[in-house]
mmCIF file of C-alpha atoms in Angstrom:
data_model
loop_
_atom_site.group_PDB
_atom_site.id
_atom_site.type_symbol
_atom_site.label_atom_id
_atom_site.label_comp_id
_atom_site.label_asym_id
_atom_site.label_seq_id
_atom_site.Cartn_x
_atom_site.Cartn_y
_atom_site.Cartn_z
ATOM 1 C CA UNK A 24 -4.702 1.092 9.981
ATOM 2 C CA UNK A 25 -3.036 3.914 11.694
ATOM 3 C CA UNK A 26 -0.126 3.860 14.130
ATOM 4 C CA UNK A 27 1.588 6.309 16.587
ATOM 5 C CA UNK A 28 0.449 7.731 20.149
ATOM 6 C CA UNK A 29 -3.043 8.573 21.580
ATOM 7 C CA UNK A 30 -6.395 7.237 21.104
ATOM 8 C CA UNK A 31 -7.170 5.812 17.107
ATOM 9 C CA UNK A 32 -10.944 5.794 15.909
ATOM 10 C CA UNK A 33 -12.479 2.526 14.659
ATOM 11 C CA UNK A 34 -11.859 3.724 10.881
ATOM 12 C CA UNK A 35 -7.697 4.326 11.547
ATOM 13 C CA UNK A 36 -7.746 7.948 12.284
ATOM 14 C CA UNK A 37 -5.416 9.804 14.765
ATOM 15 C CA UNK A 38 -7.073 11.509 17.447
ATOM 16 C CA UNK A 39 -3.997 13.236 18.428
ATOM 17 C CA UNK A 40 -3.598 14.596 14.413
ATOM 18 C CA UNK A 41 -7.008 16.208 13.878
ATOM 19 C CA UNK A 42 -6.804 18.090 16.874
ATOM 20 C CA UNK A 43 -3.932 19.924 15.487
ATOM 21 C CA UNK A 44 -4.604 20.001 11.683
ATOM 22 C CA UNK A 45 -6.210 24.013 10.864
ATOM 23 C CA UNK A 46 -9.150 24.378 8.881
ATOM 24 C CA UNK A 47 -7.712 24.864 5.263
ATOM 25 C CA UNK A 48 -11.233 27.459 4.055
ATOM 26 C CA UNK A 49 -13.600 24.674 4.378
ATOM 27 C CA UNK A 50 -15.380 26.225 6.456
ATOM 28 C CA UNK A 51 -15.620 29.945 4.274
ATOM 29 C CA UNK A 52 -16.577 27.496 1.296
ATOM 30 C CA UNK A 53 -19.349 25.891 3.121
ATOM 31 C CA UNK A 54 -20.418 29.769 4.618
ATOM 32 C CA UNK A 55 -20.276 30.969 0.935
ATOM 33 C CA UNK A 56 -22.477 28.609 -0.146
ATOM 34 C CA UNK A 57 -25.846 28.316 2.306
ATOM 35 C CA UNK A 58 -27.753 31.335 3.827
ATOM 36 C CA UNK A 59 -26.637 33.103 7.092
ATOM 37 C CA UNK A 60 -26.890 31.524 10.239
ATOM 38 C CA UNK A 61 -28.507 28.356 8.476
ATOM 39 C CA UNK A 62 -28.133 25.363 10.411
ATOM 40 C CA UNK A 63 -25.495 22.807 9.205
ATOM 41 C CA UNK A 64 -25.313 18.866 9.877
ATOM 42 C CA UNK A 65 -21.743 18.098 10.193
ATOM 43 C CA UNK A 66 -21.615 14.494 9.388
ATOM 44 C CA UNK A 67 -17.814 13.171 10.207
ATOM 45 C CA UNK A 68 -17.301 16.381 11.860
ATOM 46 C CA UNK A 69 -14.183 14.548 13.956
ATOM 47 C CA UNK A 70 -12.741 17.313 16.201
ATOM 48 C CA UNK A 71 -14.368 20.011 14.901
ATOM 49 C CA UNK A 72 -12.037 21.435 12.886
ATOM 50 C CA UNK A 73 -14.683 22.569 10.037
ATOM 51 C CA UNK A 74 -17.507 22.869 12.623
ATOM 52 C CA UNK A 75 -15.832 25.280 14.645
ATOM 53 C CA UNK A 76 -14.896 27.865 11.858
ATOM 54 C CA UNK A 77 -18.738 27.782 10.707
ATOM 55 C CA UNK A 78 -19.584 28.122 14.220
ATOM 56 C CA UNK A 79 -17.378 31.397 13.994
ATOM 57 C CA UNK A 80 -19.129 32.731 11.181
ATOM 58 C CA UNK A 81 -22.388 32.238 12.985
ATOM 59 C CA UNK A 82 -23.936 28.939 11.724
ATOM 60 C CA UNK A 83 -25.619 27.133 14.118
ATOM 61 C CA UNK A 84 -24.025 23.234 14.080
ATOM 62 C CA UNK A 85 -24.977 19.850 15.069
ATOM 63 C CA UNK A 86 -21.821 17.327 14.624
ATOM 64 C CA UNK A 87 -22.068 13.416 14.274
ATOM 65 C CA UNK A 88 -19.333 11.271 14.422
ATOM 66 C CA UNK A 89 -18.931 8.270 15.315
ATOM 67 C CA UNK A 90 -15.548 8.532 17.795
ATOM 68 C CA UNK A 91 -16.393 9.711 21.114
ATOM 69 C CA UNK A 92 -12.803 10.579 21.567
ATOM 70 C CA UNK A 93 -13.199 13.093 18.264
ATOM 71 C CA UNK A 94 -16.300 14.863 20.272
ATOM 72 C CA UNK A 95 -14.396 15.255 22.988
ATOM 73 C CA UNK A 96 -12.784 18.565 21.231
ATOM 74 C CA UNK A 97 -15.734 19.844 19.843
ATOM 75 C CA UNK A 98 -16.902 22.558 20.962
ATOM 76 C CA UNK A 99 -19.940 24.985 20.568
ATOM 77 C CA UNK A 100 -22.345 22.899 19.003
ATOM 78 C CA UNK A 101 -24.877 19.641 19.608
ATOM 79 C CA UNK A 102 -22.800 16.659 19.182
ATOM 80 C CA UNK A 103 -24.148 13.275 17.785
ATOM 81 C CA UNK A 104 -22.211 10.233 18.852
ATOM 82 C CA UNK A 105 -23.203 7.649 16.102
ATOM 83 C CA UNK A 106 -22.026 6.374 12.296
ATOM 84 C CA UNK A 107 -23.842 8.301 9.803
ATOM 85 C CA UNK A 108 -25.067 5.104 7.957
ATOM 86 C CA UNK A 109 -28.669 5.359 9.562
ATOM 87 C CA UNK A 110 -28.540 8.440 11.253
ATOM 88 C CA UNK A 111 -32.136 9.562 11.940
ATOM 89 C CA UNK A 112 -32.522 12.466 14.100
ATOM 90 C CA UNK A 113 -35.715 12.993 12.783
ATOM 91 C CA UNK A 114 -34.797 16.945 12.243
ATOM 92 C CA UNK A 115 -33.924 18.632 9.203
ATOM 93 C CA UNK A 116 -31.378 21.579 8.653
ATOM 94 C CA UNK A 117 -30.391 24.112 5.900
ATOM 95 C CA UNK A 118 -27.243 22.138 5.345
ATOM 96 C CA UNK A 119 -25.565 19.220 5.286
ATOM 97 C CA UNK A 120 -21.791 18.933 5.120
ATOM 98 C CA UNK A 121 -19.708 15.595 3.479
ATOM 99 C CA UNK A 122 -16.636 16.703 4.195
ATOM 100 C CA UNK A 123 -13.017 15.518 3.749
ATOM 101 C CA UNK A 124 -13.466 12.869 0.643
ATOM 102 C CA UNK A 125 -16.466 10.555 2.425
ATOM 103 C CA UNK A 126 -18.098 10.180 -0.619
ATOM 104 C CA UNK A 127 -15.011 8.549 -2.538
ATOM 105 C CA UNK A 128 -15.210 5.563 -0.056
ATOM 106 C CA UNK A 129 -14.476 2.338 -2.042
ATOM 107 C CA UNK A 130 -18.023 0.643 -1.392
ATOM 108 C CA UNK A 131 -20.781 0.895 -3.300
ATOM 109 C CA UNK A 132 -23.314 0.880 -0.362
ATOM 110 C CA UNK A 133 -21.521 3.144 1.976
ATOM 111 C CA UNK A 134 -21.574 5.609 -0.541
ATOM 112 C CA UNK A 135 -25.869 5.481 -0.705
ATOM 113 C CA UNK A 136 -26.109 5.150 2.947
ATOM 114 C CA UNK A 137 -24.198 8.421 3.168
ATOM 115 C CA UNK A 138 -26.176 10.027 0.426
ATOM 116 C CA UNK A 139 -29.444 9.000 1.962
ATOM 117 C CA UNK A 140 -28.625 10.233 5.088
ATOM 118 C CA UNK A 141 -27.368 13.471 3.862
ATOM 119 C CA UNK A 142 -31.364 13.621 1.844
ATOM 120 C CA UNK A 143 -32.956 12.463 4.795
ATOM 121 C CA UNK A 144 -32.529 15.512 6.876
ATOM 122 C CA UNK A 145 -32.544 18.004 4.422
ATOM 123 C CA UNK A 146 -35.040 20.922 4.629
ATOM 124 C CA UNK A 147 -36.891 21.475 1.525
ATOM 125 C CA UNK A 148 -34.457 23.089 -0.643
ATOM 126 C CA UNK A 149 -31.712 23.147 1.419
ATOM 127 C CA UNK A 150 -28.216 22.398 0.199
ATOM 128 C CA UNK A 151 -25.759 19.464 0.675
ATOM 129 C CA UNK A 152 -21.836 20.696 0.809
ATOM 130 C CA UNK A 153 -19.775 18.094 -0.453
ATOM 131 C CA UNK A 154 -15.836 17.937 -0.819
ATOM 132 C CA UNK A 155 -14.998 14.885 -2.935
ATOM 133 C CA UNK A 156 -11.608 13.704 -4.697
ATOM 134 C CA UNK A 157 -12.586 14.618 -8.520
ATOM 135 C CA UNK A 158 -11.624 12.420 -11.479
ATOM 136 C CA UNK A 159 -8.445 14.606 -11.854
ATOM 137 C CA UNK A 160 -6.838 13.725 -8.984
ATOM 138 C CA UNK A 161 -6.536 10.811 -9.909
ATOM 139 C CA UNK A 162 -4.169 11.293 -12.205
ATOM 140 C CA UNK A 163 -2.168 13.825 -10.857
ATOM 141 C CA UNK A 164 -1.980 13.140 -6.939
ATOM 142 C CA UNK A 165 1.328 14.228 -5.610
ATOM 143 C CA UNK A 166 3.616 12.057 -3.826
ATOM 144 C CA UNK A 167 5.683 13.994 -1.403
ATOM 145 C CA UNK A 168 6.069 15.891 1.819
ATOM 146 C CA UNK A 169 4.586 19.356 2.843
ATOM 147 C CA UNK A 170 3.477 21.081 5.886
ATOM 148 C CA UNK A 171 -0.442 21.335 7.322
ATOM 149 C CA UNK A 172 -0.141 23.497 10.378
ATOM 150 C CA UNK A 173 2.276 22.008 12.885
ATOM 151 C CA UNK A 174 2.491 18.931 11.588
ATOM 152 C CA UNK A 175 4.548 17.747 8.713
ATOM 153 C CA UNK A 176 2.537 15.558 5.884
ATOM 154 C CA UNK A 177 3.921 12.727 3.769
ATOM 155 C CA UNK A 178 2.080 10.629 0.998
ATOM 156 C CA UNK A 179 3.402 7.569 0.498
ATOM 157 C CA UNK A 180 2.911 3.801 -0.940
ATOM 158 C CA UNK A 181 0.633 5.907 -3.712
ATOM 159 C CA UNK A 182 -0.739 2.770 -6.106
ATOM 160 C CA UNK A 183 -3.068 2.706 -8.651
ATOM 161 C CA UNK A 184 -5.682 0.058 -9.740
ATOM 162 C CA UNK A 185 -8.459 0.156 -11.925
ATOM 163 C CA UNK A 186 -10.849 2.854 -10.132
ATOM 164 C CA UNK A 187 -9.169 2.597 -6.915
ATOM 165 C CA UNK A 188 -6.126 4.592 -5.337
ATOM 166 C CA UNK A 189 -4.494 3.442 -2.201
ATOM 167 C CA UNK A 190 -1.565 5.155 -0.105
ATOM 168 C CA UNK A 191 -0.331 5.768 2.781
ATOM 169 C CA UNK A 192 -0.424 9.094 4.705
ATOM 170 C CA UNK A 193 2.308 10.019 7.269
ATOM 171 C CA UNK A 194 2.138 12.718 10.303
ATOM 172 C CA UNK A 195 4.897 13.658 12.124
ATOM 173 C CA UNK A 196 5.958 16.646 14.314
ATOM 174 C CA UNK A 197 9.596 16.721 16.488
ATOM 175 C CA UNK A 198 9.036 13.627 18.644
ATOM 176 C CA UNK A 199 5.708 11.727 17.034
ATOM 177 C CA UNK A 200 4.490 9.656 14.208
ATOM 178 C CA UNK A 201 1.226 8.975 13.147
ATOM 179 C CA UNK A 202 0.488 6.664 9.837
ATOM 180 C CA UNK A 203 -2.560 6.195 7.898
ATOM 181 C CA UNK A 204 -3.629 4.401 5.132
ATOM 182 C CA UNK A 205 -6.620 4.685 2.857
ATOM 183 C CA UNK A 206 -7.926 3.729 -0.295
ATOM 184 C CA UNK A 207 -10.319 6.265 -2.610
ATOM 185 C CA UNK A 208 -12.561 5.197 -5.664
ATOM 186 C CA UNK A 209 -12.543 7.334 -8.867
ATOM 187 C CA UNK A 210 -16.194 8.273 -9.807
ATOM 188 C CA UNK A 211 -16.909 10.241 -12.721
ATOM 189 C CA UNK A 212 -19.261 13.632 -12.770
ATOM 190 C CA UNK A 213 -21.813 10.558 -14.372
ATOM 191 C CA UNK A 214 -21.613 8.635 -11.449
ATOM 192 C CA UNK A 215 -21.999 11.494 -8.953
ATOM 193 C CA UNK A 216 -25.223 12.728 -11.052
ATOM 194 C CA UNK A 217 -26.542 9.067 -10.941
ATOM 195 C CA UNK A 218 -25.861 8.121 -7.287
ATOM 196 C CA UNK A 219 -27.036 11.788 -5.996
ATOM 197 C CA UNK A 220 -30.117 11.255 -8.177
ATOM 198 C CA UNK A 221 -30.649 7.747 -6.718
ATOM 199 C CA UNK A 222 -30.747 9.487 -3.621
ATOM 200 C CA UNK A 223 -33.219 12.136 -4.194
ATOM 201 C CA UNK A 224 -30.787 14.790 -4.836
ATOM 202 C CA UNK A 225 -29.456 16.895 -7.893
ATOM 203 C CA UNK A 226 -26.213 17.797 -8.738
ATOM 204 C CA UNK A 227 -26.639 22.499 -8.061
ATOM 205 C CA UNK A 228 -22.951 23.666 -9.348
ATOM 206 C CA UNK A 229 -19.225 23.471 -8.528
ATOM 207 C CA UNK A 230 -18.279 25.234 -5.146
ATOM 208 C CA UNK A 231 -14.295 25.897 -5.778
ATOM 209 C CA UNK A 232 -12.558 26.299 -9.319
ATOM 210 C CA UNK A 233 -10.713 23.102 -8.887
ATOM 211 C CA UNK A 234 -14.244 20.715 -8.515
ATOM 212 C CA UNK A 235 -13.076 19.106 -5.746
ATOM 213 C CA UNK A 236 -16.105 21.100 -3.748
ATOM 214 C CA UNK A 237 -19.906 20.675 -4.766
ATOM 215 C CA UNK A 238 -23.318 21.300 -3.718
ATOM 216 C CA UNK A 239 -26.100 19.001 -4.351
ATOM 217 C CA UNK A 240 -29.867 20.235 -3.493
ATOM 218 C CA UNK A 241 -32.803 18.758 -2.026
ATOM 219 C CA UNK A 242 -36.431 19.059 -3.738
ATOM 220 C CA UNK A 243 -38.542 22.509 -2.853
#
């Protein structure tokens, strides 16, 4: 659950805090990695904050999300109000983007509802743009307080069991708080390969030094 002021999305996040956290070169990793001007799926797009820094470097975008609120702030591309378990929008695009850790949701069947999504609209060799929590950071998540834009960041309550990591993220600026907690699953590069494979897909390279960006392509 999150708490603090303005609107909070069905899955606990803070309206009011996406709105003001910057694009931290998502957006030149997805750019790097799919042709000019291809078109990009945004799934989870929230307020934009990846979508509008492709939209910048001339992709063309349509965003889903399933917070009407988060569209609100969107701006310059199609919006999709919906959950991206089931999308159809019986189109296919260049791209597909899973940003901001999707994939290391706890539940088995979230995780191939977002993979089949992400393979259902697809083009023929197109490319899905994935940022995930790798096996490393796990081990070696840091507990303590930093800055992301104009907000400061605190994580907190960090607790490990088994596969799973839960903790507790706090947002503040001058006069607000905003709290959030979450919990991530570890996968292994074996379990990516098996689940994207399940799905259609197959694992295309590393995206960022640090693994915690991938691509995964669709047939030809």
């Amino acid at each position: 659950m999150s708490s603090g002021p303005g609107p909070i999305t069905a899955d606990g996040c803070a309206v009011d805090v996406y709105t003001r956290l910057p694009a931290l070169g998502e957006p030149e990793i997805v750019h790097g990695a799919v042709p000019a001007g291809a078109t990009v799926l945004d799934l989870g797009c929230g307020s934009g904050r990846v979508a509008h820094g492709l939209i910048e470097l001339g992709h063309r975008v349509v965003g889903v999300d399933q917070s009407a609120e988060m569209l609100e702030h969107v701006r310059g591309a199609e919006t999709v109000h919906a959950p991206i378990a089931g999308l159809r929008l019986d189109r296919r695009f260049d791209a597909v983007l899973l940003a901001s850790h999707l994939v290391n949701c706890p539940d088995s069947g979230e995780r191939r509802a977002l993979w089949a999504t992400a393979a259902r609209h697809l083009a023929p060799g197109g490319r899905a743009i994935v940022e995930w929590h790798p096996p490393s950071w796990f081990d070696t998540v840091p507990a303590g307080a930093g800055a992301l834009g104009e907000l400061r960041v605190e994580l907190t309550d960090v607790v490990c069991a088994g596969d799973l990591l839960s903790a507790t993220v706090r947002y503040w600026s001058d006069s607000e708080l905003w709290t959030q907690a979450f919990t991530a699953r570890r996968l292994t590069e074996r379990d990516l390969e098996r689940e994207l494979a399940e799905s259609g897909l197959r694992f295309d390279g590393w995206l960022t030094d640090d693994h915690a960006w991938f691509a995964a392509a669709a047939p030809l």
